[in-house]
Each structure stands twice: as C-alpha cells, then as structure tokens.
Amino acid sequence: MRTNLSTSTDVGGVNAPKEPRWSSVLAITLTVAGLITAEFLPVSLLTPMAHGLSITQGLAGQAITATAMGAILSSLFAERAARAVDRRTMVLVCSSLLSLSSLIVAMAPTFTVLLLGRFLLGLALGSFWAMAPALAMRLVPAKQVPQALSIVYSGVAIALVVAPPLGSYLSQFMSWRGVFLLTSLFGLLCLAWQVYALPKIPAPSDDGSRGVWKVARRPGVPNAMMAIFLSFGGHFALFTYMRPFYEQIAHYSSNAFTAVLLLFGVSNFAGTLISGHIVGKHLSASIVIAPLAMASAALGLALFGEQMILSAASALVWGAAFALVPVGWSTWTTREVADDAESAGGLQVAVIQLASAVGAGAGGLSIEALNARGPVIVGFVFLALAVGASFLTGRRLRSRQHHLLQPHL
C-alpha cells in the first residue's frame, strides 16, 4: 500500500501532510519497540550471557556499549551520507539491520562476534532515532505532532514493559540465544509492516545551512545536550546492571527480579501515557523533575537496597520518572530546533548513545572495583549533575517564553 505523501506546509525543509497517516505512525512505533527490545535485552539476560560466554558480568554489560558506539557513528553521519535517500528506504534498512544483528548475536560463537552484532544494531538505532522526530513531523499535521511523538515513544514504554521481564522469564526455559533469535523474527515483522504501511518520504530539502555540527553551536544547545548526556548516562549506569544489584544486594530470586522489571516497565508505560500532556504544558519543569526523581530513586537504592519493598518502590519511581526524559527532550528539539529536526535529532541521539556507552562503561568498572552497589552510586552522581544542567535549560526556556509574551511597543 505504498503511496506518496500529500503535503501542504513546509517548515525548515520538512513537509507536513494534510491528513494524518496513523498506520504509518504505528509502523514506526512497532519498529521502536523492536529496536528498544533488542537494545536492552542484555539487561535481563546479563547473568546467563556472562555464564554462556565465560566472561564477567561487567564485560557482558559492554554489549550495551558496543551498541552505543554504532549508534553514535550512524546518528552523526547517516543523515549527511544519505541526504538524498528516501526516508522510507532508510527505515526499511534499519529494520533489516535489527533482524540481522539479533541473528548474529544468537549465533555468535565468541564475545567478539557478539559485539559485532551489537554494533550493527547500534547503526540501526542511531539512524532510526535521528529520523524519528522528523518522521513524526512528516506523517501528521503540525498540530498533531505531540500526539504522534507520544505514540512513537509508547513503543519504548511497551518494550520496557514486555521485553526485559519476558527475556528474564524465557531465559529460564530456553537459552539466551533463543531469546535473541525471537527478536530477529520480530525484526522481520517490523519490516513487513513498514513495506505495507509506509509511504515514500522524500529526504528534506537542504539549503546548505543544515547539519549536526552547526546545530550543536546554536545558543542553548550545548547545555541542553549536557543535560541529556547526564540524564541518560545516569539511567544507563543503573539500568544496565539492574540484575546484579537486585540479585546480590536486594537478594531477589529470578522470578522476583522478573516482577521488578515488569513493575519498572508498567510504571514507565503509565508515565509515557501522561507524559505528552505534562510535557506539553510544563516542559521546563518536566526536564528538571525527571532527573530529580530518578536521582532520588538511585539514592533510595544505595541507602536501602537490602530492603525488598523499598528497592521495588525505587524501581517504580525510576520507571515513571524516566518516561518524561525522552519525551521531554524530543519535545524540546521540535520546539527549539524545528527548522532542522533531523540534524537536531541526530545530535541528540549521538549524545544519548555516548551517554549509554559512558554510563554502561562506568557502571561496569564500578561493579568490578566495588560490588553491585557501585553502578547505583555512579548513576546517582550522573543524575544529580543532570538536575543542575536541566535547570539551566529550563530557565532559558522560561526566559524566552516570558520575552515572547511581553508586549512589543
């Protein structure tokens, strides 16, 4: 059912359609779910992966880092390298890489080959997420972009609800390789839906002023990117090593840890459902409250991690608060850099994936040097710093809004 988009307006080289294409938005959402599922499967499979490959848990956690490195490269350079390529084609390539990378991981005879598969997944992640905000702007009218973004990011929440607990549960009945094989098949499902639902989406026009590096030099952008880096770095330091913490510090069984992952995912999904409304009306406050709540959850884990109820409550708060982070900063991108959404999206993805690599790497070093509590401490430090950086960006937003509301005499 491939067609061309019927467009009306143009903002910064991005055409907005006259009518929304919700089936296409849902195809993008399914792909988001598939990519996030593959990205975070090592979180729930960290222990069996380490045992199966005869490596430490800290080293196994670098499967997240390998994905991040691939995503950094593709998010920075894919948009420029494929500036004339139809965006439908790029999305199809991303889904193909999702399926191929998961297959390589499932069949990997060594840790090195596994890292190669994870790196390919990163290439798909970086390219796809760099396009995501602009794709939403290309598939629905401008006034419905926040709703479309909320739907797209619900794919993240759905993946966090289903993938980690399901991966942990399935690993009790099949090998971790079997779980990755199922993910490869899911990638093929994403590809099939995209072939059916996505229209041709011509690349945005390029007037010579576009580019990741030029966007990075705009006023206010460097501080915002630092806030994003610290928020996601803290999250990944915590999230990558959830299983060792809850098994070794909180003394959860495999089934109990699966329940915690489900709790985290459900709270994140609930937070995502209301995030569009909250962020739309209170963007400057949202980007500060989110890392503040996550830092509080990390502090709770560090101080009271041995208490099962409090450690579960921390996961609940953490999951709900994290829902505001990607939605909040994507909304910031569409408002502050709307004239070059793809370049801004690429920069944001590169920063997030660098944060993923640094957070997972720092967490891995801390768990080797200290114990399973180490990543929680590292995550808290990142998130505490993120509160300050986010406050500065929020203050700039409020200042600009106040200026725009002043009467011009």
Tab-separated table of C-alpha atoms in Angstrom:
chain	number	residue	atom	x	y	z
A	1	MET	CA	0.000	0.000	0.000
A	2	ARG	CA	2.889	2.370	-0.800
A	3	THR	CA	1.872	5.881	-1.810
A	4	ASN	CA	3.353	9.344	-1.849
A	5	LEU	CA	2.627	11.844	0.888
A	6	SER	CA	0.157	14.584	0.057
A	7	THR	CA	1.748	17.598	1.722
A	8	SER	CA	0.656	21.102	2.489
A	9	THR	CA	3.070	23.232	4.515
A	10	ASP	CA	6.838	23.279	4.731
A	11	VAL	CA	8.897	24.190	7.796
A	12	GLY	CA	12.641	24.020	7.593
A	13	GLY	CA	12.511	21.697	4.622
A	14	VAL	CA	10.025	19.360	6.312
A	15	ASN	CA	6.649	18.886	4.642
A	16	ALA	CA	3.586	18.356	6.810
A	17	PRO	CA	0.775	16.206	5.358
A	18	LYS	CA	-2.785	17.392	5.004
A	19	GLU	CA	-4.156	14.276	6.713
A	20	PRO	CA	-2.520	12.121	9.429
A	21	ARG	CA	-1.215	8.692	8.481
A	22	TRP	CA	-1.707	6.830	11.732
A	23	SER	CA	-0.980	3.404	10.230
A	24	SER	CA	2.461	4.710	9.280
A	25	VAL	CA	2.954	6.150	12.768
A	26	LEU	CA	2.079	2.739	14.217
A	27	ALA	CA	4.593	1.076	11.875
A	28	ILE	CA	7.255	3.426	13.250
A	29	THR	CA	6.098	2.654	16.801
A	30	LEU	CA	6.437	-1.102	16.215
A	31	THR	CA	9.977	-0.560	14.973
A	32	VAL	CA	10.764	1.489	18.071
A	33	ALA	CA	9.541	-1.411	20.209
A	34	GLY	CA	11.725	-3.850	18.262
A	35	LEU	CA	14.852	-1.715	18.466
A	36	ILE	CA	14.455	-0.986	22.175
A	37	THR	CA	13.748	-4.653	22.872
A	38	ALA	CA	16.979	-5.679	21.161
A	39	GLU	CA	18.953	-2.850	22.759
A	40	PHE	CA	18.015	-3.703	26.327
A	41	LEU	CA	17.783	-7.492	26.227
A	42	PRO	CA	21.275	-7.804	27.755
A	43	VAL	CA	19.888	-6.148	30.898
A	44	SER	CA	17.615	-9.098	31.653
A	45	LEU	CA	19.999	-11.689	30.169
A	46	LEU	CA	23.250	-10.362	31.635
A	47	THR	CA	23.883	-13.277	34.003
A	48	PRO	CA	23.192	-16.130	31.527
A	49	MET	CA	25.113	-14.293	28.770
A	50	ALA	CA	28.141	-13.949	31.049
A	51	HIS	CA	27.966	-17.613	32.025
A	52	GLY	CA	27.409	-18.803	28.474
A	53	LEU	CA	30.381	-16.866	27.109
A	54	SER	CA	32.592	-17.463	30.179
A	55	ILE	CA	33.070	-13.748	30.847
A	56	THR	CA	32.386	-11.435	33.774
A	57	GLN	CA	29.121	-9.550	34.186
A	58	GLY	CA	30.989	-6.260	33.805
A	59	LEU	CA	32.345	-7.381	30.438
A	60	ALA	CA	28.951	-8.718	29.334
A	61	GLY	CA	27.497	-5.279	30.064
A	62	GLN	CA	29.707	-3.875	27.307
A	63	ALA	CA	27.246	-5.389	24.832
A	64	ILE	CA	25.278	-2.210	25.592
A	65	THR	CA	28.403	-0.126	24.986
A	66	ALA	CA	29.034	-1.729	21.567
A	67	THR	CA	25.507	-0.826	20.506
A	68	ALA	CA	26.013	2.723	21.713
A	69	MET	CA	29.220	3.130	19.714
A	70	GLY	CA	27.494	2.065	16.497
A	71	ALA	CA	24.618	4.421	17.227
A	72	ILE	CA	26.945	7.363	17.823
A	73	LEU	CA	28.580	6.904	14.413
A	74	SER	CA	25.335	6.495	12.480
A	75	SER	CA	23.473	9.295	14.252
A	76	LEU	CA	26.239	11.785	13.466
A	77	PHE	CA	26.908	10.818	9.873
A	78	ALA	CA	23.959	8.853	8.421
A	79	GLU	CA	21.801	11.912	7.769
A	80	ARG	CA	24.522	13.612	5.731
A	81	ALA	CA	25.684	10.434	3.988
A	82	ALA	CA	22.125	9.601	2.928
A	83	ARG	CA	20.874	13.161	2.434
A	84	ALA	CA	19.108	12.307	-0.838
A	85	VAL	CA	17.786	8.857	0.157
A	86	ASP	CA	14.051	8.392	0.601
A	87	ARG	CA	13.367	8.091	4.341
A	88	ARG	CA	11.121	5.074	3.763
A	89	THR	CA	14.130	3.215	2.368
A	90	MET	CA	16.241	4.197	5.373
A	91	VAL	CA	13.590	2.912	7.789
A	92	LEU	CA	13.444	-0.407	5.923
A	93	VAL	CA	17.237	-0.703	6.152
A	94	CYS	CA	17.066	-0.081	9.902
A	95	SER	CA	14.575	-2.913	10.396
A	96	SER	CA	16.705	-5.223	8.274
A	97	LEU	CA	19.724	-4.436	10.463
A	98	LEU	CA	17.621	-5.091	13.572
A	99	SER	CA	16.839	-8.596	12.343
A	100	LEU	CA	20.372	-9.327	11.103
A	101	SER	CA	22.116	-8.090	14.240
A	102	SER	CA	19.902	-10.171	16.542
A	103	LEU	CA	20.555	-13.236	14.389
A	104	ILE	CA	24.320	-12.678	14.626
A	105	VAL	CA	24.102	-12.359	18.410
A	106	ALA	CA	22.017	-15.530	18.648
A	107	MET	CA	24.591	-17.477	16.611
A	108	ALA	CA	27.748	-15.786	17.954
A	109	PRO	CA	30.492	-18.333	18.770
A	110	THR	CA	32.582	-15.729	20.636
A	111	PHE	CA	32.108	-12.495	22.532
A	112	THR	CA	33.856	-10.605	19.721
A	113	VAL	CA	31.287	-11.768	17.164
A	114	LEU	CA	28.515	-10.870	19.601
A	115	LEU	CA	29.921	-7.341	19.849
A	116	LEU	CA	29.863	-7.114	16.055
A	117	GLY	CA	26.173	-7.977	16.038
A	118	ARG	CA	25.506	-5.426	18.743
A	119	PHE	CA	27.449	-2.793	16.790
A	120	LEU	CA	25.209	-3.380	13.746
A	121	LEU	CA	22.172	-2.871	15.981
A	122	GLY	CA	23.702	0.455	17.003
A	123	LEU	CA	23.938	1.532	13.371
A	124	ALA	CA	20.205	0.898	13.027
A	125	LEU	CA	19.384	2.640	16.306
A	126	GLY	CA	21.347	5.782	15.561
A	127	SER	CA	19.993	6.186	12.046
A	128	PHE	CA	16.414	5.497	13.079
A	129	TRP	CA	16.285	7.720	16.166
A	130	ALA	CA	17.904	10.579	14.276
A	131	MET	CA	14.938	10.472	11.893
A	132	ALA	CA	12.199	9.795	14.464
A	133	PRO	CA	11.135	13.368	15.371
A	134	ALA	CA	11.256	14.451	11.712
A	135	LEU	CA	9.285	11.355	10.667
A	136	ALA	CA	6.512	12.327	13.073
A	137	MET	CA	6.516	15.800	11.526
A	138	ARG	CA	6.263	14.247	8.047
A	139	LEU	CA	3.398	11.827	8.805
A	140	VAL	CA	0.880	14.045	10.638
A	141	PRO	CA	-0.200	17.705	10.508
A	142	ALA	CA	1.832	20.066	12.695
A	143	LYS	CA	-0.811	20.352	15.425
A	144	GLN	CA	-0.801	16.561	15.882
A	145	VAL	CA	2.991	16.151	16.176
A	146	PRO	CA	2.978	15.952	20.026
A	147	GLN	CA	0.347	13.204	19.843
A	148	ALA	CA	2.362	11.364	17.193
A	149	LEU	CA	5.542	11.630	19.272
A	150	SER	CA	3.673	10.292	22.287
A	151	ILE	CA	2.533	7.286	20.242
A	152	VAL	CA	6.043	6.709	18.865
A	153	TYR	CA	7.573	6.804	22.342
A	154	SER	CA	4.913	4.437	23.628
A	155	GLY	CA	6.920	1.870	21.668
A	156	VAL	CA	9.735	2.469	24.152
A	157	ALA	CA	7.370	2.008	27.075
A	158	ILE	CA	5.822	-1.137	25.593
A	159	ALA	CA	9.283	-2.606	25.037
A	160	LEU	CA	10.268	-1.816	28.621
A	161	VAL	CA	7.055	-3.427	29.887
A	162	VAL	CA	7.375	-6.594	27.822
A	163	ALA	CA	10.977	-7.196	26.745
A	164	PRO	CA	13.077	-7.228	29.953
A	165	PRO	CA	10.686	-9.308	32.090
A	166	LEU	CA	9.857	-11.580	29.151
A	167	GLY	CA	13.549	-12.035	28.369
A	168	SER	CA	14.271	-12.866	32.002
A	169	TYR	CA	11.326	-15.281	32.115
A	170	LEU	CA	12.107	-17.018	28.825
A	171	SER	CA	15.748	-17.462	29.811
A	172	GLN	CA	14.540	-19.965	32.408
A	173	PHE	CA	13.143	-22.204	29.647
A	174	MET	CA	15.396	-21.516	26.678
A	175	SER	CA	18.913	-20.212	26.210
A	176	TRP	CA	19.631	-16.505	25.890
A	177	ARG	CA	20.464	-17.239	22.259
A	178	GLY	CA	16.894	-18.394	21.677
A	179	VAL	CA	15.576	-15.096	23.038
A	180	PHE	CA	17.712	-13.144	20.560
A	181	LEU	CA	16.514	-15.407	17.755
A	182	LEU	CA	12.932	-14.463	18.588
A	183	THR	CA	13.976	-10.808	18.441
A	184	SER	CA	15.352	-11.388	14.947
A	185	LEU	CA	11.970	-12.727	13.855
A	186	PHE	CA	10.284	-9.672	15.391
A	187	GLY	CA	12.515	-7.500	13.212
A	188	LEU	CA	11.130	-9.243	10.140
A	189	LEU	CA	7.600	-8.456	11.356
A	190	CYS	CA	8.548	-4.770	11.629
A	191	LEU	CA	9.933	-4.890	8.097
A	192	ALA	CA	6.748	-6.420	6.705
A	193	TRP	CA	4.504	-3.791	8.312
A	194	GLN	CA	6.695	-0.969	7.030
A	195	VAL	CA	6.596	-2.318	3.479
A	196	TYR	CA	2.802	-2.270	3.716
A	197	ALA	CA	2.159	0.965	5.620
A	198	LEU	CA	4.921	3.483	4.951
A	199	PRO	CA	4.595	5.889	2.025
A	200	LYS	CA	7.521	7.313	0.131
A	201	ILE	CA	9.060	10.044	2.276
A	202	PRO	CA	11.469	12.174	0.225
A	203	ALA	CA	14.536	13.483	2.041
A	204	PRO	CA	14.098	17.026	3.421
A	205	SER	CA	15.335	19.853	1.234
A	206	ASP	CA	18.860	21.028	2.032
A	207	ASP	CA	19.579	24.755	1.789
A	208	GLY	CA	23.199	24.370	2.889
A	209	SER	CA	22.590	25.567	6.445
A	210	ARG	CA	21.737	22.179	7.860
A	211	GLY	CA	23.999	19.801	9.763
A	212	VAL	CA	24.618	18.248	13.170
A	213	TRP	CA	27.704	20.321	13.881
A	214	LYS	CA	26.009	23.618	13.035
A	215	VAL	CA	23.051	22.760	15.264
A	216	ALA	CA	25.465	21.943	18.105
A	217	ARG	CA	26.784	25.521	18.037
A	218	ARG	CA	23.413	27.205	18.439
A	219	PRO	CA	22.810	29.159	21.677
A	220	GLY	CA	21.423	26.963	24.436
A	221	VAL	CA	22.046	23.686	22.603
A	222	PRO	CA	25.365	22.720	24.291
A	223	ASN	CA	23.868	22.992	27.782
A	224	ALA	CA	20.783	21.037	26.716
A	225	MET	CA	22.995	18.292	25.285
A	226	MET	CA	24.928	18.143	28.564
A	227	ALA	CA	21.657	17.743	30.462
A	228	ILE	CA	20.614	14.952	28.099
A	229	PHE	CA	24.017	13.259	28.458
A	230	LEU	CA	23.907	13.296	32.246
A	231	SER	CA	20.260	12.155	32.448
A	232	PHE	CA	20.738	9.198	30.127
A	233	GLY	CA	24.208	8.401	31.477
A	234	GLY	CA	22.785	8.035	34.947
A	235	HIS	CA	19.929	5.915	33.665
A	236	PHE	CA	22.184	3.516	31.768
A	237	ALA	CA	24.625	3.166	34.661
A	238	LEU	CA	21.666	1.990	36.744
A	239	PHE	CA	19.610	0.086	34.192
A	240	THR	CA	22.394	-1.981	32.635
A	241	TYR	CA	23.277	-3.561	35.972
A	242	MET	CA	19.824	-3.925	37.487
A	243	ARG	CA	20.040	-7.714	37.613
A	244	PRO	CA	23.289	-7.945	39.619
A	245	PHE	CA	22.016	-5.328	42.070
A	246	TYR	CA	18.639	-6.921	42.693
A	247	GLU	CA	20.101	-10.433	42.900
A	248	GLN	CA	23.152	-9.670	45.027
A	249	ILE	CA	22.125	-6.671	47.146
A	250	ALA	CA	18.336	-6.967	47.391
A	251	HIS	CA	18.520	-10.797	47.241
A	252	TYR	CA	15.739	-11.194	44.700
A	253	SER	CA	15.170	-14.548	43.027
A	254	SER	CA	14.967	-14.760	39.216
A	255	ASN	CA	11.165	-14.678	39.373
A	256	ALA	CA	11.186	-11.747	41.795
A	257	PHE	CA	13.587	-9.834	39.559
A	258	THR	CA	11.291	-10.501	36.605
A	259	ALA	CA	8.484	-8.940	38.650
A	260	VAL	CA	10.654	-5.853	39.330
A	261	LEU	CA	11.364	-5.465	35.619
A	262	LEU	CA	7.647	-5.708	34.948
A	263	LEU	CA	6.961	-3.107	37.648
A	264	PHE	CA	9.540	-0.790	36.118
A	265	GLY	CA	8.045	-1.265	32.658
A	266	VAL	CA	4.441	-0.741	33.762
A	267	SER	CA	5.320	2.450	35.644
A	268	ASN	CA	7.266	3.672	32.613
A	269	PHE	CA	4.304	2.896	30.351
A	270	ALA	CA	1.931	4.756	32.669
A	271	GLY	CA	4.317	7.688	32.762
A	272	THR	CA	4.513	7.720	28.974
A	273	LEU	CA	0.723	7.817	28.654
A	274	ILE	CA	0.542	11.071	30.591
A	275	SER	CA	3.923	12.491	29.548
A	276	GLY	CA	2.569	14.182	26.423
A	277	HIS	CA	0.076	16.185	28.495
A	278	ILE	CA	2.601	17.073	31.214
A	279	VAL	CA	5.448	17.960	28.889
A	280	GLY	CA	3.185	19.896	26.543
A	281	LYS	CA	2.105	22.238	29.331
A	282	HIS	CA	5.130	22.185	31.650
A	283	LEU	CA	8.199	21.451	29.530
A	284	SER	CA	10.714	23.456	31.559
A	285	ALA	CA	9.576	21.860	34.830
A	286	SER	CA	9.407	18.341	33.374
A	287	ILE	CA	13.021	18.221	32.245
A	288	VAL	CA	14.123	19.119	35.792
A	289	ILE	CA	11.694	16.955	37.769
A	290	ALA	CA	12.574	13.801	35.802
A	291	PRO	CA	16.290	13.560	36.746
A	292	LEU	CA	15.483	14.778	40.270
A	293	ALA	CA	13.038	11.898	40.808
A	294	MET	CA	15.467	9.405	39.222
A	295	ALA	CA	18.300	10.638	41.467
A	296	SER	CA	16.012	10.171	44.480
A	297	ALA	CA	15.295	6.597	43.375
A	298	ALA	CA	19.025	5.906	42.981
A	299	LEU	CA	19.711	7.325	46.426
A	300	GLY	CA	16.983	5.099	47.841
A	301	LEU	CA	18.575	2.045	46.248
A	302	ALA	CA	22.026	2.996	47.520
A	303	LEU	CA	20.836	3.503	51.102
A	304	PHE	CA	18.044	0.939	51.425
A	305	GLY	CA	18.714	-1.552	48.633
A	306	GLU	CA	18.669	-4.525	51.018
A	307	GLN	CA	15.007	-3.873	51.838
A	308	MET	CA	12.895	-5.552	49.170
A	309	ILE	CA	9.864	-3.257	49.428
A	310	LEU	CA	11.904	-0.058	49.246
A	311	SER	CA	14.013	-1.354	46.367
A	312	ALA	CA	10.829	-2.214	44.472
A	313	ALA	CA	9.392	1.249	45.235
A	314	SER	CA	12.572	2.819	43.850
A	315	ALA	CA	12.097	0.916	40.593
A	316	LEU	CA	8.515	2.205	40.433
A	317	VAL	CA	9.575	5.850	40.837
A	318	TRP	CA	12.511	5.438	38.496
A	319	GLY	CA	10.392	3.925	35.706
A	320	ALA	CA	7.733	6.634	35.863
A	321	ALA	CA	10.261	9.467	36.004
A	322	PHE	CA	12.320	8.145	33.108
A	323	ALA	CA	9.226	8.299	30.872
A	324	LEU	CA	9.479	12.099	30.947
A	325	VAL	CA	13.099	12.169	29.781
A	326	PRO	CA	12.884	11.093	26.100
A	327	VAL	CA	9.502	12.735	25.533
A	328	GLY	CA	10.617	15.937	27.222
A	329	TRP	CA	13.847	16.328	25.295
A	330	SER	CA	12.289	15.307	21.971
A	331	THR	CA	9.630	17.972	22.535
A	332	TRP	CA	12.399	20.440	23.299
A	333	THR	CA	14.022	19.508	19.966
A	334	THR	CA	10.835	20.026	17.939
A	335	ARG	CA	10.272	23.417	19.600
A	336	GLU	CA	13.792	24.827	19.748
A	337	VAL	CA	15.277	23.389	16.540
A	338	ALA	CA	12.158	22.813	14.431
A	339	ASP	CA	13.816	24.180	11.294
A	340	ASP	CA	16.385	21.324	11.257
A	341	ALA	CA	14.730	18.467	13.113
A	342	GLU	CA	16.784	15.663	11.519
A	343	SER	CA	20.157	17.229	12.334
A	344	ALA	CA	18.987	18.049	15.859
A	345	GLY	CA	17.648	14.518	16.211
A	346	GLY	CA	20.984	13.118	15.063
A	347	LEU	CA	22.861	15.236	17.591
A	348	GLN	CA	20.507	14.198	20.383
A	349	VAL	CA	20.813	10.505	19.525
A	350	ALA	CA	24.615	10.759	19.413
A	351	VAL	CA	24.624	12.348	22.864
A	352	ILE	CA	22.231	9.717	24.238
A	353	GLN	CA	24.275	6.856	22.846
A	354	LEU	CA	27.514	8.386	24.126
A	355	ALA	CA	25.794	8.603	27.496
A	356	SER	CA	24.804	4.952	27.142
A	357	ALA	CA	28.403	3.946	26.431
A	358	VAL	CA	29.862	6.060	29.237
A	359	GLY	CA	27.155	5.098	31.733
A	360	ALA	CA	27.373	1.370	31.000
A	361	GLY	CA	31.170	1.555	30.932
A	362	ALA	CA	31.408	3.441	34.230
A	363	GLY	CA	28.873	1.097	35.784
A	364	GLY	CA	30.884	-1.905	34.609
A	365	LEU	CA	34.090	-0.523	36.096
A	366	SER	CA	32.360	0.242	39.387
A	367	ILE	CA	30.837	-3.221	39.704
A	368	GLU	CA	34.257	-4.771	39.115
A	369	ALA	CA	36.024	-2.394	41.542
A	370	LEU	CA	33.349	-2.317	44.257
A	371	ASN	CA	30.270	-4.522	44.101
A	372	ALA	CA	26.762	-4.478	42.618
A	373	ARG	CA	26.051	-1.252	44.533
A	374	GLY	CA	28.710	0.590	42.516
A	375	PRO	CA	26.561	1.309	39.420
A	376	VAL	CA	23.844	2.782	41.655
A	377	ILE	CA	26.325	5.250	43.137
A	378	VAL	CA	27.628	6.161	39.674
A	379	GLY	CA	24.055	6.648	38.436
A	380	PHE	CA	23.192	8.920	41.346
A	381	VAL	CA	26.190	11.184	40.649
A	382	PHE	CA	25.241	11.500	36.966
A	383	LEU	CA	21.604	12.270	37.767
A	384	ALA	CA	22.396	14.798	40.494
A	385	LEU	CA	24.511	16.729	37.985
A	386	ALA	CA	21.721	16.366	35.404
A	387	VAL	CA	19.335	18.249	37.685
A	388	GLY	CA	21.578	21.323	37.574
A	389	ALA	CA	22.109	21.235	33.804
A	390	SER	CA	18.390	20.697	33.182
A	391	PHE	CA	17.534	23.611	35.460
A	392	LEU	CA	19.684	25.935	33.335
A	393	THR	CA	17.926	24.818	30.152
A	394	GLY	CA	14.530	25.161	31.821
A	395	ARG	CA	15.385	28.674	32.967
A	396	ARG	CA	16.346	29.597	29.399
A	397	LEU	CA	13.009	28.234	28.141
A	398	ARG	CA	11.068	30.232	30.717
A	399	SER	CA	13.042	33.358	29.876
A	400	ARG	CA	12.293	33.019	26.156
A	401	GLN	CA	8.613	32.365	26.813
A	402	HIS	CA	8.425	35.420	29.059
A	403	HIS	CA	10.092	37.520	26.361
A	404	LEU	CA	7.655	36.330	23.704
A	405	LEU	CA	4.685	37.138	25.936
A	406	GLN	CA	5.850	40.717	26.564
A	407	PRO	CA	4.080	43.409	24.516
A	408	HIS	CA	6.321	44.939	21.859
A	409	LEU	CA	5.960	48.684	21.794
